PDB file of C-alpha atoms in Angstrom:
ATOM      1  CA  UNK A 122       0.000   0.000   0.000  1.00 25.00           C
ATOM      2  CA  UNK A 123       1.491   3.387  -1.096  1.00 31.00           C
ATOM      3  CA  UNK A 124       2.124   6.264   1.597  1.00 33.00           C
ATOM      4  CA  UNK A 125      -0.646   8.900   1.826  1.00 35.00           C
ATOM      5  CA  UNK A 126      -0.215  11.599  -0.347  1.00 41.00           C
ATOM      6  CA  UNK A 127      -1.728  15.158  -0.520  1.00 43.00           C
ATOM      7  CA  UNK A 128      -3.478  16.135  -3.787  1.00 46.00           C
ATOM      8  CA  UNK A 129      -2.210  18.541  -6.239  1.00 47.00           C
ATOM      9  CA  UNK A 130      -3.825  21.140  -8.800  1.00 48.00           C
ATOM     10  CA  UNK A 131      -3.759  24.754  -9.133  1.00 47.00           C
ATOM     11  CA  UNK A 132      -6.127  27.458 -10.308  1.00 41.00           C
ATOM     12  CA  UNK A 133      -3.096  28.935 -12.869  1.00 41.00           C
ATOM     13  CA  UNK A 134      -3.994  28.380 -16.313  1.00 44.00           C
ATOM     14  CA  UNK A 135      -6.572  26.103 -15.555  1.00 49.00           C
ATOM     15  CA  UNK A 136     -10.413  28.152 -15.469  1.00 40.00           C
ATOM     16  CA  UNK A 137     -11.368  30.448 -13.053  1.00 34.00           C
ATOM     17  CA  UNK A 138     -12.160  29.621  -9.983  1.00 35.00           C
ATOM     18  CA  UNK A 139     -11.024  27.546  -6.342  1.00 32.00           C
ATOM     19  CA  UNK A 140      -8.246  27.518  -4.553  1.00 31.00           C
ATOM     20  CA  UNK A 141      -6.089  25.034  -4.169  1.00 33.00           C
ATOM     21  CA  UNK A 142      -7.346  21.601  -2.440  1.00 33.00           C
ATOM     22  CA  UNK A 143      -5.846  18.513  -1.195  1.00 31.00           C
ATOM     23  CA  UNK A 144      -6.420  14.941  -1.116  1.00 34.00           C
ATOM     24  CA  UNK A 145      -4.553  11.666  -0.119  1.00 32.00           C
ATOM     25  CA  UNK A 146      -4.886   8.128  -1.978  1.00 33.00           C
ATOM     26  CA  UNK A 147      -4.951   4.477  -1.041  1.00 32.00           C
ATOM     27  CA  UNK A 148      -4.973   1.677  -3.067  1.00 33.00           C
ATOM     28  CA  UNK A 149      -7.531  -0.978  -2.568  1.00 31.00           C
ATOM     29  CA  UNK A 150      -8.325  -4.450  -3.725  1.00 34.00           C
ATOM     30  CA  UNK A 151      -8.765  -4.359  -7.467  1.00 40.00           C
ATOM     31  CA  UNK A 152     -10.993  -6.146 -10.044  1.00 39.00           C
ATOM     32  CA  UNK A 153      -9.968  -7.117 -13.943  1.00 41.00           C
ATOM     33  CA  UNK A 154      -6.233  -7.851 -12.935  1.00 45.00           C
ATOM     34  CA  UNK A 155      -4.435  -9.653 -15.634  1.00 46.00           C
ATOM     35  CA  UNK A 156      -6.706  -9.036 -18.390  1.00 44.00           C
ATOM     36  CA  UNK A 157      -5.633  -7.667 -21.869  1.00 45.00           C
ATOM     37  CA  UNK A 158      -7.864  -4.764 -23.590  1.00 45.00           C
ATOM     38  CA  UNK A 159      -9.758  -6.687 -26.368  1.00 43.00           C
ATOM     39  CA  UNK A 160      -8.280  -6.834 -29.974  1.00 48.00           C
ATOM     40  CA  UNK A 161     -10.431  -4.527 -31.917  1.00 52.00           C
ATOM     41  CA  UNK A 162     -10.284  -1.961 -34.479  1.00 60.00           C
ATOM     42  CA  UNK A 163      -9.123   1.241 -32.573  1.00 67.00           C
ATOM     43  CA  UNK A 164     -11.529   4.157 -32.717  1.00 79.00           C
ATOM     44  CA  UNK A 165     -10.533   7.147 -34.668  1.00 93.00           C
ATOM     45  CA  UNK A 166      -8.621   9.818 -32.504  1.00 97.00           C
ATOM     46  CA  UNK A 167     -10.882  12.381 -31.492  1.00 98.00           C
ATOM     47  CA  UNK A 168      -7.488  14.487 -29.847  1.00 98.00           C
ATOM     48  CA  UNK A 169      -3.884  14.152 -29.743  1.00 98.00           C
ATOM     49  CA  UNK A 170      -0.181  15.425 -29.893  1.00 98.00           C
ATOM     50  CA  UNK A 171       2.644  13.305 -31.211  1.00 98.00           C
ATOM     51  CA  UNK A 172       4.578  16.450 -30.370  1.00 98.00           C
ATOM     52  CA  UNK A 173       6.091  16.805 -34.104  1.00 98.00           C
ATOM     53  CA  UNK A 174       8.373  20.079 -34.812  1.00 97.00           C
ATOM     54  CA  UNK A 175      11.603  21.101 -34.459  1.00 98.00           C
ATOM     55  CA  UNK A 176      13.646  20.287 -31.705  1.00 98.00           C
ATOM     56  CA  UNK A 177      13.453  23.061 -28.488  1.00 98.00           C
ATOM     57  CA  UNK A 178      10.718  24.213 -29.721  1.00 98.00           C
ATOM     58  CA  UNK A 179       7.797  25.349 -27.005  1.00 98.00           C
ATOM     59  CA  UNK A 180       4.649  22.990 -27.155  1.00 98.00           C
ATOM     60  CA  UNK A 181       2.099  23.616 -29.298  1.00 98.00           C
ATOM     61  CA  UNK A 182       0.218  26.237 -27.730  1.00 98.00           C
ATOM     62  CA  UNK A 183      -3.318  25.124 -29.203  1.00 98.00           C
ATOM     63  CA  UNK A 184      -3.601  21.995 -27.627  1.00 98.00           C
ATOM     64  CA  UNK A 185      -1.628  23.257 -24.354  1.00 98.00           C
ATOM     65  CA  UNK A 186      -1.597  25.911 -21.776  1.00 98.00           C
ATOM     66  CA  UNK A 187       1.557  26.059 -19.596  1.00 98.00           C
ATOM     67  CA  UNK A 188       1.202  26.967 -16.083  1.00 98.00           C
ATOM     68  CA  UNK A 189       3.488  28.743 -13.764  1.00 98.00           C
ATOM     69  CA  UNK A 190       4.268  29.368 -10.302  1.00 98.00           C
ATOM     70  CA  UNK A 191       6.059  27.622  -7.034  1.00 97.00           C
ATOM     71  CA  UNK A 192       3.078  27.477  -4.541  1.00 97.00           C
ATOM     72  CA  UNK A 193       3.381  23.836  -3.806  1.00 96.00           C
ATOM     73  CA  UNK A 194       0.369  22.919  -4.908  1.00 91.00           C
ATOM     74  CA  UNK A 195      -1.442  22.064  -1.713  1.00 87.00           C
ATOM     75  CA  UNK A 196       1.550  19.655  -1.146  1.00 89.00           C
ATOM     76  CA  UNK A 197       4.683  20.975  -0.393  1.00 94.00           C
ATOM     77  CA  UNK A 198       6.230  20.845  -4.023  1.00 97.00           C
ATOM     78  CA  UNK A 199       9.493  22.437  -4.120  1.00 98.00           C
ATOM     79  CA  UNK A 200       9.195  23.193  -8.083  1.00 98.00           C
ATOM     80  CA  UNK A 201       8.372  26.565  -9.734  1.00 98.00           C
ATOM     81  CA  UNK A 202       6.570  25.913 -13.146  1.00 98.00           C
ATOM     82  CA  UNK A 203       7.844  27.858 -15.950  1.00 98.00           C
ATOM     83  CA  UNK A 204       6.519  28.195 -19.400  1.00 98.00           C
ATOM     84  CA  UNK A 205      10.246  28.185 -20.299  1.00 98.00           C
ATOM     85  CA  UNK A 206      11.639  25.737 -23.032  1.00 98.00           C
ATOM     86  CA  UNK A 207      14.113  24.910 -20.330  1.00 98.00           C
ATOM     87  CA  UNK A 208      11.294  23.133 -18.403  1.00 98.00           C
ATOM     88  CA  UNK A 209       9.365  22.024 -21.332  1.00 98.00           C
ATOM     89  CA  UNK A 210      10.033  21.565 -24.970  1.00 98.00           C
ATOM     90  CA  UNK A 211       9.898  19.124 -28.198  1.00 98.00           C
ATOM     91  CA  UNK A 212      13.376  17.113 -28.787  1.00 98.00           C
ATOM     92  CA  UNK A 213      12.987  17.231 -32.543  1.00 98.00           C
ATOM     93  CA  UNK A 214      12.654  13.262 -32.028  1.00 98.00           C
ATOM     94  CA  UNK A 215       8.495  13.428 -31.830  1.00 98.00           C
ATOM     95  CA  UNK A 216       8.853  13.873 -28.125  1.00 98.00           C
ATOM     96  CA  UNK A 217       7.855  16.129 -25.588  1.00 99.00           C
ATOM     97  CA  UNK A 218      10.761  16.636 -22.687  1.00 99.00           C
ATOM     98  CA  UNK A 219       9.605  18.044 -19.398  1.00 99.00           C
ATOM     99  CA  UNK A 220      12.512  18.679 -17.433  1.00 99.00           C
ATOM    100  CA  UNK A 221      12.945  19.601 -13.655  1.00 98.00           C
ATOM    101  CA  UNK A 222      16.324  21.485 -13.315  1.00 98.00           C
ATOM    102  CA  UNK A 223      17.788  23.122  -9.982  1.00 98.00           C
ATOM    103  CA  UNK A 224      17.480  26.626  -9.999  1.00 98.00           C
ATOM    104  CA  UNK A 225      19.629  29.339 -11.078  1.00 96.00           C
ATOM    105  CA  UNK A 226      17.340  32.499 -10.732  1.00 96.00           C
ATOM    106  CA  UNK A 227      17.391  34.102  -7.471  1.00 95.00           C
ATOM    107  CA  UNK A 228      14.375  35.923  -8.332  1.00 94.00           C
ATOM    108  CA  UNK A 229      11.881  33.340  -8.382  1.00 97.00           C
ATOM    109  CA  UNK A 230      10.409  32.735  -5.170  1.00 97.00           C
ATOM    110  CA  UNK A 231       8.128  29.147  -3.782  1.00 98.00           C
ATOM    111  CA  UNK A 232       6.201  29.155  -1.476  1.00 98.00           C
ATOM    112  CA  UNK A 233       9.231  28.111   1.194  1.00 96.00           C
ATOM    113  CA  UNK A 234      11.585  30.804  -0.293  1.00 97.00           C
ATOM    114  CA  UNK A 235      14.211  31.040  -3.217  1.00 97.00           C
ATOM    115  CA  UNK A 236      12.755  28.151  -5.114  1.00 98.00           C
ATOM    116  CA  UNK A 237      15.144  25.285  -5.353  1.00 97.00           C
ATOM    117  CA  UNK A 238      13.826  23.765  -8.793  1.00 98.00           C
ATOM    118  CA  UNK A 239      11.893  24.754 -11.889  1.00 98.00           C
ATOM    119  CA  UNK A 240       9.781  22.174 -14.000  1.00 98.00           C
ATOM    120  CA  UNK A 241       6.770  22.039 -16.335  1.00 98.00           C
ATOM    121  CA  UNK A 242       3.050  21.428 -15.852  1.00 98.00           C
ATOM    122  CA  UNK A 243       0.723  21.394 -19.003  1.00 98.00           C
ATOM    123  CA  UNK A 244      -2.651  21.386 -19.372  1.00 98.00           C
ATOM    124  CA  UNK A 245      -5.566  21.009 -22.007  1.00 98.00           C
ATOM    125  CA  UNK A 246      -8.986  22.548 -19.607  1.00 98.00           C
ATOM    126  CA  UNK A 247      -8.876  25.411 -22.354  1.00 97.00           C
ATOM    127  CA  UNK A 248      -8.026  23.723 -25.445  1.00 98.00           C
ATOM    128  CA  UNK A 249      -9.782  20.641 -25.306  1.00 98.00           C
ATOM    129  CA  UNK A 250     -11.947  18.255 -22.668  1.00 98.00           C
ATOM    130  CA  UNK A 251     -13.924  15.171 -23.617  1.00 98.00           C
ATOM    131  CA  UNK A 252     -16.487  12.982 -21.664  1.00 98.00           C
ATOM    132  CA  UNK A 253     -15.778   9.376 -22.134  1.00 98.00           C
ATOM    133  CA  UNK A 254     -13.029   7.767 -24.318  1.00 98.00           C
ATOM    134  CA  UNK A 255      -9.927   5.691 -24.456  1.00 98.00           C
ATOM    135  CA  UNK A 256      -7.186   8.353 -22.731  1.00 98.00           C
ATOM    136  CA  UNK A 257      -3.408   6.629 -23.526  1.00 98.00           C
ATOM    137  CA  UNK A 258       0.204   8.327 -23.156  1.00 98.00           C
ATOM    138  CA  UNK A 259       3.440   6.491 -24.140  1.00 98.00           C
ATOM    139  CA  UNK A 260       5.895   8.056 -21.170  1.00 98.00           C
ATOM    140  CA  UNK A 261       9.524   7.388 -20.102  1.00 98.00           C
ATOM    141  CA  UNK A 262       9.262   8.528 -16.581  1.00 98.00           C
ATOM    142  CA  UNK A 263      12.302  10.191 -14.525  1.00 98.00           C
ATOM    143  CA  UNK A 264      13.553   8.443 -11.395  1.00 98.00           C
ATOM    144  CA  UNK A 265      15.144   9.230  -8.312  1.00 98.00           C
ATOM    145  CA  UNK A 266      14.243  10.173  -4.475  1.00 98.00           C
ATOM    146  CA  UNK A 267      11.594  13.139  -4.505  1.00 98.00           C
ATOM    147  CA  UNK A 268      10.800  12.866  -7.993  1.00 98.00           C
ATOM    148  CA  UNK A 269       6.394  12.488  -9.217  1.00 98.00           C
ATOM    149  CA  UNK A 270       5.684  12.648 -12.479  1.00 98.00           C
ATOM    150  CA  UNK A 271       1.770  12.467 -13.328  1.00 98.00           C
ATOM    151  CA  UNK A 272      -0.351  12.084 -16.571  1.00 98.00           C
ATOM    152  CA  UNK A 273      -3.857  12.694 -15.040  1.00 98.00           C
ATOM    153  CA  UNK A 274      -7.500  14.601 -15.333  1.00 98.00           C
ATOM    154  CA  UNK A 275     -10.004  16.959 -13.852  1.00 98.00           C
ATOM    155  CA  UNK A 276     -13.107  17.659 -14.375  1.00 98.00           C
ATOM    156  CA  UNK A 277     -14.286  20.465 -16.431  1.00 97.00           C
ATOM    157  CA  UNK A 278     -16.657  21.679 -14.293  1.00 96.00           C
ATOM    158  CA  UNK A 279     -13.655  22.600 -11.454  1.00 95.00           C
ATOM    159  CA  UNK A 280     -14.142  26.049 -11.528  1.00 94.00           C
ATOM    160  CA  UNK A 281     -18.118  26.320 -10.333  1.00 96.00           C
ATOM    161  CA  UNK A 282     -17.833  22.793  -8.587  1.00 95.00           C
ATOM    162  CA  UNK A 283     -14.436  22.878  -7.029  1.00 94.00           C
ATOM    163  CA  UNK A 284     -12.857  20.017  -6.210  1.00 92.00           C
ATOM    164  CA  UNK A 285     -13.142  16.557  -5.317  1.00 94.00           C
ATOM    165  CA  UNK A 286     -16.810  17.450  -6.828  1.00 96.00           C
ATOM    166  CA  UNK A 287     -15.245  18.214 -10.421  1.00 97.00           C
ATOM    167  CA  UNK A 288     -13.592  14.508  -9.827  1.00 98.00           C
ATOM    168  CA  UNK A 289     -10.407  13.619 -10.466  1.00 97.00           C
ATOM    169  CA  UNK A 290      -8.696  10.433 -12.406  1.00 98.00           C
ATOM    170  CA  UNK A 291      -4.799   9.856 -11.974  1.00 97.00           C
ATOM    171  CA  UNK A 292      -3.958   7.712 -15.101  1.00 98.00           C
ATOM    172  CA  UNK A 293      -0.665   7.371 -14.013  1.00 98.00           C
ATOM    173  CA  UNK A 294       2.027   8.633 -10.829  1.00 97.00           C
ATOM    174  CA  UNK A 295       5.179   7.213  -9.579  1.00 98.00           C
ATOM    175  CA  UNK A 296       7.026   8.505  -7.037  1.00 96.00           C
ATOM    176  CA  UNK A 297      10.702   7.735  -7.174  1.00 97.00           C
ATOM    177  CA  UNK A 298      11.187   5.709  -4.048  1.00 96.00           C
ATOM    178  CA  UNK A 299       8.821   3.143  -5.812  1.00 97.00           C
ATOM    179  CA  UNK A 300      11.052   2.687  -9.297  1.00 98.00           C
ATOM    180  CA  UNK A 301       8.925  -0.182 -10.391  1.00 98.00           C
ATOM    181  CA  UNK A 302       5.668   0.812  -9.560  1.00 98.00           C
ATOM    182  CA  UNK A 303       2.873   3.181 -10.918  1.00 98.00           C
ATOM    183  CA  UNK A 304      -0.205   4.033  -9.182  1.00 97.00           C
ATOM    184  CA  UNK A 305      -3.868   5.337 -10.674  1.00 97.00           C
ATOM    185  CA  UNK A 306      -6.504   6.436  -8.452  1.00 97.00           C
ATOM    186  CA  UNK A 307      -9.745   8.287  -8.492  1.00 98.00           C
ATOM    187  CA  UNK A 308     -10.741  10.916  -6.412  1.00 96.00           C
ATOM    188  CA  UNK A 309     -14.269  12.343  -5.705  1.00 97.00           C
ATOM    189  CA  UNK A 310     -17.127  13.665  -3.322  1.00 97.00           C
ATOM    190  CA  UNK A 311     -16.803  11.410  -0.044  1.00 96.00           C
ATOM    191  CA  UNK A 312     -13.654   9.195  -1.410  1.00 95.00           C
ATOM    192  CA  UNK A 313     -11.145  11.892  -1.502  1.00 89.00           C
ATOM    193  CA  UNK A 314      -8.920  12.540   1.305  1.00 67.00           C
ATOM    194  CA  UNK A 315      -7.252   8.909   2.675  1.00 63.00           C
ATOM    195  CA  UNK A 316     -10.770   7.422   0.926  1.00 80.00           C
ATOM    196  CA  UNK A 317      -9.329   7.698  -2.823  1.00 87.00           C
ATOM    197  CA  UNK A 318      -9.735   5.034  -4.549  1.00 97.00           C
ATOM    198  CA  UNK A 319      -7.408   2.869  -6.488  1.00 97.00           C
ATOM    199  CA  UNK A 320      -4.327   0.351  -7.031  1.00 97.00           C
ATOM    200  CA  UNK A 321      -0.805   0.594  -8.066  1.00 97.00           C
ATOM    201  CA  UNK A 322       0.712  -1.662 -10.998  1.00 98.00           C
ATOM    202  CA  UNK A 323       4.230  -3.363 -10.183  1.00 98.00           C
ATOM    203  CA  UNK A 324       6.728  -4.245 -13.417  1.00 96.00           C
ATOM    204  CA  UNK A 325       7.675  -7.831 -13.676  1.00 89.00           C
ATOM    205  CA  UNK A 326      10.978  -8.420 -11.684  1.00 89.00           C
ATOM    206  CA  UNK A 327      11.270  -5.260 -10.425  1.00 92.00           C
ATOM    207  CA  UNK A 328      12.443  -3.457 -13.245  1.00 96.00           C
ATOM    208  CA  UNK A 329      12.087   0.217 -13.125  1.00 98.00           C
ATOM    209  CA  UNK A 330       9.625   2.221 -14.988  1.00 98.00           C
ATOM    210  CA  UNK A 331      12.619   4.947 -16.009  1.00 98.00           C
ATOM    211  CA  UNK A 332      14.355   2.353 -17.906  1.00 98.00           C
ATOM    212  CA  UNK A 333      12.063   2.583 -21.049  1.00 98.00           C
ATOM    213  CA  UNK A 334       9.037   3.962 -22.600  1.00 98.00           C
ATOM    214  CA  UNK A 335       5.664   2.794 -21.520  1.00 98.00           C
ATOM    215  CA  UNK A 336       2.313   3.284 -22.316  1.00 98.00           C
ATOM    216  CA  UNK A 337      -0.703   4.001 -19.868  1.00 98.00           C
ATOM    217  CA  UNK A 338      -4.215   4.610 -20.183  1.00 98.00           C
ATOM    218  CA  UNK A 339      -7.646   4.373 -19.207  1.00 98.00           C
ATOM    219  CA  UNK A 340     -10.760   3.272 -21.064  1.00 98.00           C
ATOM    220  CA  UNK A 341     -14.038   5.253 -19.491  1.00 98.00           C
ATOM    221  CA  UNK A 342     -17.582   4.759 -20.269  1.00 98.00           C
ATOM    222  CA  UNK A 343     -20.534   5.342 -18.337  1.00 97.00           C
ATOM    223  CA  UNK A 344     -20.382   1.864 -16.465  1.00 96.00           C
ATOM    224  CA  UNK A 345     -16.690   2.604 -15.005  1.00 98.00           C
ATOM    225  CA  UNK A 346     -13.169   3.198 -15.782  1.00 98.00           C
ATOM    226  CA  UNK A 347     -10.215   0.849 -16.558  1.00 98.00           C
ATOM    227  CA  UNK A 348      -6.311   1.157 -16.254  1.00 98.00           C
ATOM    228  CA  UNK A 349      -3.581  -0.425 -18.089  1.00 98.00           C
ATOM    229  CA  UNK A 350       0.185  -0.408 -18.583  1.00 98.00           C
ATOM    230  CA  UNK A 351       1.339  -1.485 -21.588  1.00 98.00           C
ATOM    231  CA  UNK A 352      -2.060  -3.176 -22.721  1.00 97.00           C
ATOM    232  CA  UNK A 353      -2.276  -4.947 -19.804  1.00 97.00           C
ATOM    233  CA  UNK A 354      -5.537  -3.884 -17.624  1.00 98.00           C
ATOM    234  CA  UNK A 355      -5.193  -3.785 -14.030  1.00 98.00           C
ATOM    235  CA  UNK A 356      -7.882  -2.011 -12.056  1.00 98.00           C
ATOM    236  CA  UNK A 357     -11.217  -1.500 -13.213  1.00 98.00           C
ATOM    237  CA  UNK A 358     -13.493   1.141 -10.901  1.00 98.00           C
ATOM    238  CA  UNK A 359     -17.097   1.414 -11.262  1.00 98.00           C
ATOM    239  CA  UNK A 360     -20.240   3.141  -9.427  1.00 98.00           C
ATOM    240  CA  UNK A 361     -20.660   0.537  -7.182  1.00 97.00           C
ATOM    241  CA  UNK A 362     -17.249   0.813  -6.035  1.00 97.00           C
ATOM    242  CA  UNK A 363     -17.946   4.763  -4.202  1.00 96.00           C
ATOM    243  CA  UNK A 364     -19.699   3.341  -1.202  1.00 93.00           C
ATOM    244  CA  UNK A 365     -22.722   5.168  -2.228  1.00 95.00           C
ATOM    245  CA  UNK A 366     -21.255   8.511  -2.691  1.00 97.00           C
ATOM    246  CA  UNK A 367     -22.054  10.020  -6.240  1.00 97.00           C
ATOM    247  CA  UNK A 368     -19.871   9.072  -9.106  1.00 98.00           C
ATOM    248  CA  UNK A 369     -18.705  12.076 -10.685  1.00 98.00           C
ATOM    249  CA  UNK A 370     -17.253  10.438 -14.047  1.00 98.00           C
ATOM    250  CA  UNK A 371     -20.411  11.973 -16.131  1.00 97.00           C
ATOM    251  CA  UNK A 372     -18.894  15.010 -17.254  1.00 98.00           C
ATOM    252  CA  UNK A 373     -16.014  15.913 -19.808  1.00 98.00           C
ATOM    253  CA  UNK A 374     -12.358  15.892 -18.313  1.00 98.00           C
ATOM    254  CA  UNK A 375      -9.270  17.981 -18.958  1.00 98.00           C
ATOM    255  CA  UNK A 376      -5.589  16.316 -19.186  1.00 98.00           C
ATOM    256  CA  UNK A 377      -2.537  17.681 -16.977  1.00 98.00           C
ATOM    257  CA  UNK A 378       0.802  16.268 -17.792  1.00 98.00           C
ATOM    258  CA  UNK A 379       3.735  17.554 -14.913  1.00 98.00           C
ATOM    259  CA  UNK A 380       6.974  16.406 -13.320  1.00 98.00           C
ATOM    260  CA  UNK A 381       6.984  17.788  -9.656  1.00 98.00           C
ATOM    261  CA  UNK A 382      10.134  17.635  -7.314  1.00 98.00           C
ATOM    262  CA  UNK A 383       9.725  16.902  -3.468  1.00 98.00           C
ATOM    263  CA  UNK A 384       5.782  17.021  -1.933  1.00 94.00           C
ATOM    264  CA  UNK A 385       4.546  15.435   1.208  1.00 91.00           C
ATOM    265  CA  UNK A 386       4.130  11.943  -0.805  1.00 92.00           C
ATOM    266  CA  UNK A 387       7.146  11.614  -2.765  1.00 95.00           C
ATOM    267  CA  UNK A 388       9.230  13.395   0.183  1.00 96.00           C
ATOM    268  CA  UNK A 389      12.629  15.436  -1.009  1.00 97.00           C
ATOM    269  CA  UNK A 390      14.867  14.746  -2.885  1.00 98.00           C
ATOM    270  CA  UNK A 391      18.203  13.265  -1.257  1.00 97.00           C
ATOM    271  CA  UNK A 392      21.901  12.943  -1.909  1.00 97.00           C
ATOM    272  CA  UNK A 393      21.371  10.642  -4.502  1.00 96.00           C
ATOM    273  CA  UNK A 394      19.017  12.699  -6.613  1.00 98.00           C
ATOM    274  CA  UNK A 395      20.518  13.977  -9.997  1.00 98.00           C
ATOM    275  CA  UNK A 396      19.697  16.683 -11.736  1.00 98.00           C
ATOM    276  CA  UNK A 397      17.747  17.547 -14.812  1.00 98.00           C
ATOM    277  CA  UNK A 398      15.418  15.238 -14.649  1.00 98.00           C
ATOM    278  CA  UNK A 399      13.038  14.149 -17.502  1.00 98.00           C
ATOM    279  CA  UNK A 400       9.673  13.150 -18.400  1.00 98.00           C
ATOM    280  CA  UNK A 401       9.965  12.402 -21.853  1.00 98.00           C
ATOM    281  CA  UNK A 402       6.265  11.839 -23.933  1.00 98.00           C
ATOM    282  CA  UNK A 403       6.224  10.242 -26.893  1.00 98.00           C
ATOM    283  CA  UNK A 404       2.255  10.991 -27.813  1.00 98.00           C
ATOM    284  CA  UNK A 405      -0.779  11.957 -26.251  1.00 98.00           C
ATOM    285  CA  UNK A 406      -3.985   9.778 -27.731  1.00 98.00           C
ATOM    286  CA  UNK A 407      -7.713  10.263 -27.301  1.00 98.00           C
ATOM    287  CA  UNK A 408     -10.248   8.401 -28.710  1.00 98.00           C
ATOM    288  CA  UNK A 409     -14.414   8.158 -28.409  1.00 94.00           C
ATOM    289  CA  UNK A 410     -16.105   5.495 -27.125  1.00 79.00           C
ATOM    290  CA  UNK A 411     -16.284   2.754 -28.941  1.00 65.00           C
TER     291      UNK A 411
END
């Protein structure tokens, strides 16, 4: 079972409206383990970035909005997010690199003081949301002590709702003292907080996830929502699975991809923690339902 962490989000560059909230997971049993999606013709993309163009180049600013500050996040993060192509830019390759760096501008100021790191945090709430849908990222993660990178969702309705009520779906997290293990968890009215809701997903052997590219995703429909690493499905959540509390997967979603440095789950980095880091995306896919 993974350590409680707080929840992260911010207002900046997302829609107007709440402040910052937190929440903690835990994983719990799961249902559809070992089962591969089924083989059938892929639905057409309704969305998505293979992150084509020339290399340190700044994403493509029609699909994403870059936010920025050092707040923390609700959670202690020791990153400032930039909309610099230090932090976040193509690799010429058809990759996205988010980097976290240490910093090396005394005028930018977290929450704690003189922020220690910069990274990136992108997100699509302005650009584009959709209700339902295969959502599916090929990722090579960072690793090290203190180091959470996320591919995740919120609901579009987070500015007049606020959260947990908007709902929240983390496709995929790691946190660096775990190098073998991802976790995706939901998060809503009544089973936020230590109640979240979902499982983590262990490689074979023990190999860690920063050694390659991997691909994660959910498949969401109105009767639940299903996670997978690398076509293999390993959690499936539906209504029944709340405790009676409402299910708040009815509405479109937004996508936030972000590498954060230190936080009350991951904890800081350490001795041992090198510097840049990167979260390297290979694409961004969206599909209807089929």
């Amino acid at each position: 079972m993974a350590g409680h962490r707080l929840r992260r989000w911010s207002v900046r560059g997302l829609v107007c409206g709440s402040a910052a909230a937190l929440a903690v997971g835990v994983l719990i049993n799961t249902t559809g383990l070992g089962v591969h999606r089924a083989d059938a013709a892929p639905a057409a993309l309704s969305w998505s970035d293979d992150f084509d163009g020339a290399a340190g180049s700044a994403p493509d600013s029609s699909r994403w909005t870059l936010e920025t500050g050092g707040g923390g996040n609700g959670n202690h993060e020791l990153q400032y997010y930039t909309n610099s192509t230090d932090n976040a830019a193509l690799d010429g390759a058809g990759n996205l690199v988010i980097t976290a760096r240490k910093n090396t501008d005394p005028n930018l100021n977290c929450w704690n003081g003189p922020c220690q790191f910069t990274s990136a945090r992108l997100n699509t709430a302005q650009t584009f949301t959709q209700k339902y849908g295969r959502f599916e990222a090929r990722i090579k993660i960072p690793r090290g002590q203190g180091i959470w990178p996320a591919f995740w969702m919120l609901g579009d309705d987070l500015g007049s709702t606020g959260w947990p009520g908007s709902g929240e779906i983390d496709i995929m997290e790691n946190v660096g003292k775990e190098p073998a293990t991802v976790h995706g968890t939901i998060h809503g009215p009544g089973y936020s907080g230590a109640g979240g809701i979902g499982a983590a997903y262990n490689l074979p052997d023990g190999k860690p996830f920063a050694d390659d590219f991997h691909t994660f995703a959910v498949d969401w429909s109105p009767s639940g929502i299903t996670w997978s690493v690398d076509g293999q499905n390993y959690q499936t959540r539906t209504p029944a699975d709340v405790g009676g509390n409402k299910w708040v997967y009815d509405h479109p979603f937004f996508i936030i991809l972000n590498l954060a440095v230190g936080g009350d789950w991951p904890g800081s980095p350490d001795a041992g923690t090198s510097f840049p880091q990167t979260m390297t995306v290979d694409y961004v896919h969206v599909s209807a339902q089929n």
